[in-house]
CSV table of C-alpha atoms in Angstrom, one decimal:
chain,number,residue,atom,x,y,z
A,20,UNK,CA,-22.4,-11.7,36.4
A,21,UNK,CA,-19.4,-12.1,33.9
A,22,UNK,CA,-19.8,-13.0,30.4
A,23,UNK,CA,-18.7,-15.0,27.9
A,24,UNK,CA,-17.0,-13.5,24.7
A,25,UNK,CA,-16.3,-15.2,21.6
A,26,UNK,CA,-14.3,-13.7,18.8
A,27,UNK,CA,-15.3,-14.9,15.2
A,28,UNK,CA,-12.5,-15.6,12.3
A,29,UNK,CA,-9.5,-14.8,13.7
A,30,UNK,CA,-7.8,-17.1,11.6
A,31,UNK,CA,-7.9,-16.8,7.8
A,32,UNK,CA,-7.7,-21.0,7.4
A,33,UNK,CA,-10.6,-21.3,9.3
A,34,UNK,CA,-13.0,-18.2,8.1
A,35,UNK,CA,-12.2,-19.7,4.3
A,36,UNK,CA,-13.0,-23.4,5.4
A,37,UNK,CA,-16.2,-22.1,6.6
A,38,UNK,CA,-17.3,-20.2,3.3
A,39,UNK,CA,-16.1,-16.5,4.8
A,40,UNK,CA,-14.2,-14.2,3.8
A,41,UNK,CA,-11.1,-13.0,6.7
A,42,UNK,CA,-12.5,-9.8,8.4
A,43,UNK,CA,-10.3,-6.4,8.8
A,44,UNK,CA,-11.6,-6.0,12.0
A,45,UNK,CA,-12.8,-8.4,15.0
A,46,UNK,CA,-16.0,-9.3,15.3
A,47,UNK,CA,-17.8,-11.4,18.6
A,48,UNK,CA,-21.1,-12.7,19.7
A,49,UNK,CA,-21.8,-13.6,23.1
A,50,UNK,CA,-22.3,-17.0,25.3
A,51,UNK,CA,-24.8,-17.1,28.5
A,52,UNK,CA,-22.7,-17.4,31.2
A,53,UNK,CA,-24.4,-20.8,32.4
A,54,UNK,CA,-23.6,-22.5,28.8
A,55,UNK,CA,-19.9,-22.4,31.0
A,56,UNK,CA,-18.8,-25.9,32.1
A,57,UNK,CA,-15.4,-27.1,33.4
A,58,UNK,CA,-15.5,-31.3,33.6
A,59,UNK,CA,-13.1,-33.4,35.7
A,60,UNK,CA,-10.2,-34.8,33.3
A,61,UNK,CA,-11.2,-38.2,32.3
A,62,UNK,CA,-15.0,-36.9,32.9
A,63,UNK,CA,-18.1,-36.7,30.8
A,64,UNK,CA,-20.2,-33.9,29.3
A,65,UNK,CA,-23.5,-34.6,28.4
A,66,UNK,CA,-25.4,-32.5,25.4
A,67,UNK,CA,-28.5,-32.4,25.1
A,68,UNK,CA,-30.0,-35.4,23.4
A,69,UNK,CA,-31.5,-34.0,20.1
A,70,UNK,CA,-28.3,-32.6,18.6
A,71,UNK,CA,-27.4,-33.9,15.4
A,72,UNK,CA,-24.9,-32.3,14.8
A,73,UNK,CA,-22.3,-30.7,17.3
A,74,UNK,CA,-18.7,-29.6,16.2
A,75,UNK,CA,-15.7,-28.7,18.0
A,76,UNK,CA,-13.9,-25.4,17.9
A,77,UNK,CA,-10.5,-25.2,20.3
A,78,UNK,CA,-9.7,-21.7,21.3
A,79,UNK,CA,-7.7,-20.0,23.4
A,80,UNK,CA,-9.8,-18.5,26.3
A,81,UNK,CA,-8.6,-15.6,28.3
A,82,UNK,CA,-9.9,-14.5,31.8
A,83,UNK,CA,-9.7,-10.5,32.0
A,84,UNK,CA,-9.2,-8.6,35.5
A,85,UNK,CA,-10.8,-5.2,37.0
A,86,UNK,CA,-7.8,-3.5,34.3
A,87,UNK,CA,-9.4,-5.5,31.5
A,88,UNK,CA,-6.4,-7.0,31.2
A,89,UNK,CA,-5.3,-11.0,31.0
A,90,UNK,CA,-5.5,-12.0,34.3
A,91,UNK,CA,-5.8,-16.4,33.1
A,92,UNK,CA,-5.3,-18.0,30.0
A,93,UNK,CA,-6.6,-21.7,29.3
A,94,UNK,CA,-8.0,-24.7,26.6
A,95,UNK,CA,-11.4,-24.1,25.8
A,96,UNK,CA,-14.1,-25.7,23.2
A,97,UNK,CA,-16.4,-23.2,21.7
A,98,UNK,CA,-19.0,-26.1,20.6
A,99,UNK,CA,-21.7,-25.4,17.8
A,100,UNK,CA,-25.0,-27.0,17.0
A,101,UNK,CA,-24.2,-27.0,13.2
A,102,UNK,CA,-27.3,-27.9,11.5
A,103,UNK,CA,-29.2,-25.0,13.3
A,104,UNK,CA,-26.4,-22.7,12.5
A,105,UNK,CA,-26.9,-23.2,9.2
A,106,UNK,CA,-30.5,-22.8,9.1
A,107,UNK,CA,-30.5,-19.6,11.0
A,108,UNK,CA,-27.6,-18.6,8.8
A,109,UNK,CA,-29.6,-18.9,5.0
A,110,UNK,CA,-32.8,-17.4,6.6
A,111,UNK,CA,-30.6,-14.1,7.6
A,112,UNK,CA,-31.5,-14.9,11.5
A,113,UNK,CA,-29.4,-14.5,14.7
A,114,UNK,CA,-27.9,-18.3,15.6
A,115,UNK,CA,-27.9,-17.6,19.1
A,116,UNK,CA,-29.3,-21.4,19.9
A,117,UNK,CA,-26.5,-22.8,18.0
A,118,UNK,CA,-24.4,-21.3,20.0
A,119,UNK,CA,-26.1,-21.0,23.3
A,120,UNK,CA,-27.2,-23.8,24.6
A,121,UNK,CA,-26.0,-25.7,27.4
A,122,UNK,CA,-22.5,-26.9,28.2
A,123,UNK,CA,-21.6,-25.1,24.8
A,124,UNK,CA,-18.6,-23.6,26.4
A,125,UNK,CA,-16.0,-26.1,27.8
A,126,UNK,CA,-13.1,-24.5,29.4
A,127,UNK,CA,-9.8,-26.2,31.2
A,128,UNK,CA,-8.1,-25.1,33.8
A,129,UNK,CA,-7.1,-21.7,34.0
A,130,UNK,CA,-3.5,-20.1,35.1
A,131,UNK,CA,-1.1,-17.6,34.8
A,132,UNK,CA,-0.6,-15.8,31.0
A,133,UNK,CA,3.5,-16.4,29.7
A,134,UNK,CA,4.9,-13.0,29.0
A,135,UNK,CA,4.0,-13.5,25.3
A,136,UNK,CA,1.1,-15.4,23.9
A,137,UNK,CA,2.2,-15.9,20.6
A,138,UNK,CA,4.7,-18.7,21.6
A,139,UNK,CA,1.6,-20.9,22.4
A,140,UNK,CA,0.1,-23.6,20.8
A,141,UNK,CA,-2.6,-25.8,21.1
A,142,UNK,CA,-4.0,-29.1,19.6
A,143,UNK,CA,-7.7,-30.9,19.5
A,144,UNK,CA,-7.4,-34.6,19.5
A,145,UNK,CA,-10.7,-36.9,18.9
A,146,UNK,CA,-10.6,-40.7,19.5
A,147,UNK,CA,-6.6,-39.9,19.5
A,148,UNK,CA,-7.0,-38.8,16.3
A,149,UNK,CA,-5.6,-34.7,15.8
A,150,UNK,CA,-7.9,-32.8,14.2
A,151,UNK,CA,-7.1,-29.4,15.4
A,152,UNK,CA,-3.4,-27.5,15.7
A,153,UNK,CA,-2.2,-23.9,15.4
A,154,UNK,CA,-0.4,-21.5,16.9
A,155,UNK,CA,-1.7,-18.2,18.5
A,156,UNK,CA,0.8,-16.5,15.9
A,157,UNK,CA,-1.4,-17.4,13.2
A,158,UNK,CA,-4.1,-15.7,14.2
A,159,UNK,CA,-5.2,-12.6,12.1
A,160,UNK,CA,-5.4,-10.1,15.6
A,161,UNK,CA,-3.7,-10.8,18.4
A,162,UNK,CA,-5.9,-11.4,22.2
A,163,UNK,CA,-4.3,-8.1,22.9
A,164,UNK,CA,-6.1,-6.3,20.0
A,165,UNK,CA,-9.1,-8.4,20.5
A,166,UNK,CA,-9.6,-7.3,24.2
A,167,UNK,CA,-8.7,-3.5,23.3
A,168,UNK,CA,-11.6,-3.8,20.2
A,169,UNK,CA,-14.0,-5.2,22.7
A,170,UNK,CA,-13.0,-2.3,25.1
A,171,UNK,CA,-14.4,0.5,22.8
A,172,UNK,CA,-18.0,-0.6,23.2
A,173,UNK,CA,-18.8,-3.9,25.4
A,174,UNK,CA,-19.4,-3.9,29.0
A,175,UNK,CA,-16.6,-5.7,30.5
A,176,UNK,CA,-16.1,-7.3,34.0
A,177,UNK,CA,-14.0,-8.8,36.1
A,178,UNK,CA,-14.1,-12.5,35.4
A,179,UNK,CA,-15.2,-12.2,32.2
A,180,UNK,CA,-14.0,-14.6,29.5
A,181,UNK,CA,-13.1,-14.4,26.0
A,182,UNK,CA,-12.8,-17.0,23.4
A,183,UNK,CA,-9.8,-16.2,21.0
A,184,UNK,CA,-11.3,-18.3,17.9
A,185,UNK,CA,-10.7,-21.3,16.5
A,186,UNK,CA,-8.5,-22.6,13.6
A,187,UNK,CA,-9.0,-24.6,10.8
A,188,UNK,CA,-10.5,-28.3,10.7
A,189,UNK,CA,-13.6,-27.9,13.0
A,190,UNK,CA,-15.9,-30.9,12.2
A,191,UNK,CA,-18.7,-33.0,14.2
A,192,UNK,CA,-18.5,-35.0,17.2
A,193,UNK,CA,-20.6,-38.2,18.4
A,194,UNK,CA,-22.0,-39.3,21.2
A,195,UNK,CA,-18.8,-42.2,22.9
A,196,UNK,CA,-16.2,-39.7,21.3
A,197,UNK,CA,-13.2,-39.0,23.5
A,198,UNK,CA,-12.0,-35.5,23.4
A,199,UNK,CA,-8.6,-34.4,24.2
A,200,UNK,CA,-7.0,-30.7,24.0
A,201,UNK,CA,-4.1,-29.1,25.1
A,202,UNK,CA,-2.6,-25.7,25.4
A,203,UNK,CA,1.3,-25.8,25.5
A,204,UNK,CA,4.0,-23.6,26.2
A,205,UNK,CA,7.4,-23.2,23.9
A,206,UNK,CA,8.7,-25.5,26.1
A,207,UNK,CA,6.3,-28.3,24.9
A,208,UNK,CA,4.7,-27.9,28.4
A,209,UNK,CA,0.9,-28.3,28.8
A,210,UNK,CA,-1.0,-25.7,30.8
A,211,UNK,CA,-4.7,-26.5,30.6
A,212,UNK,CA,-6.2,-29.0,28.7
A,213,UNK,CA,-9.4,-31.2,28.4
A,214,UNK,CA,-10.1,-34.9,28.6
A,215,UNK,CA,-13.7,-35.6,28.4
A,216,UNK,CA,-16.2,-38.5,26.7
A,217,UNK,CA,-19.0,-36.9,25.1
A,218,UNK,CA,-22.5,-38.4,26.1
């Protein structure tokens, strides 16, 4: 069965906003495979009904092939049960079940890479309000060097997936929230995004 990647800090805004420092080299933590879900545009995702507190994170997410190479590209949300996050965080404890649980993985449509990544951007929208936007230049290591860090010691598949990180402005979402992101080409062009009312 694939898995789920997720590469932390990858851009310096983002690891400051969030009381980090930027790392010199990338570091990931994983996703269960069946925290993946891929809703209908216009659709609904339901979380589980004692969150408090759930924040977005929009990240580029990259399907790899039997080479280990980008075979997709598309919009994802790398969602986080904040308040538990924090806990497991000041007690020195893995924050797996921030991370983890169900539908904490929200992916668009996947398709074909452009021949370079870096001329994509992508945007988080809440109740048509922005609240995410960078471009994949910014980040601190490119999906390239991310894949080939990964490479040197984690057992890759085909099919596996691998969140890029997220930029800075990451805050909550409620319950009736509607949540719109897009990943666009140089061209203005969107090629995945999301559309979805959290319930």
């Amino acid at each position: 069965m694939p898995s789920i990647w997720c590469a932390l800090r990858t851009f310096d805004a983002h690891a400051k906003e969030m009381g980090g420092a930027p790392l010199e080299t990338p570091r990931f933590f994983l996703k269960p495979w069946a925290a993946l879900t891929q809703p209908v545009l216009g659709g609904e995702v339901k979380i589980l009904s004692h969150f408090e507190e759930i924040h977005h994170e929009i990240e580029l997410v990259i399907e790899l092939n039997a080479n280990m190479e980008i075979s997709q590209i598309g919009i994802g949300l790398d969602l986080t049960d904040r308040k538990t996050q924090s806990v497991a965080k000041s007690e020195g404890m893995p924050w797996a079940q921030a991370k983890g649980f169900v539908k904490s993985a929200i992916v668009g449509k996947l398709s074909a890479p452009p021949t370079n990544l870096n001329q994509l951007h992508f945007e988080l929208f809440v109740n048509d309000n922005m609240r995410q936007s960078a471009s994949i230049a910014e980040m601190c290591f490119t999906p390239v060097e991310l894949i080939s860090e990964l490479s040197k010691w984690a057992p890759l598949e085909t099919g596996d997936l691998l969140f890029c990180g997220t930029p800075s402005g990451v805050g909550p979402m409620v319950r009736g929230d509607r949540v719109q992101a897009y990943l666009l080409n140089e061209d203005e062009i969107c090629i995945s995004e999301l559309d979805f009312i959290l319930i």
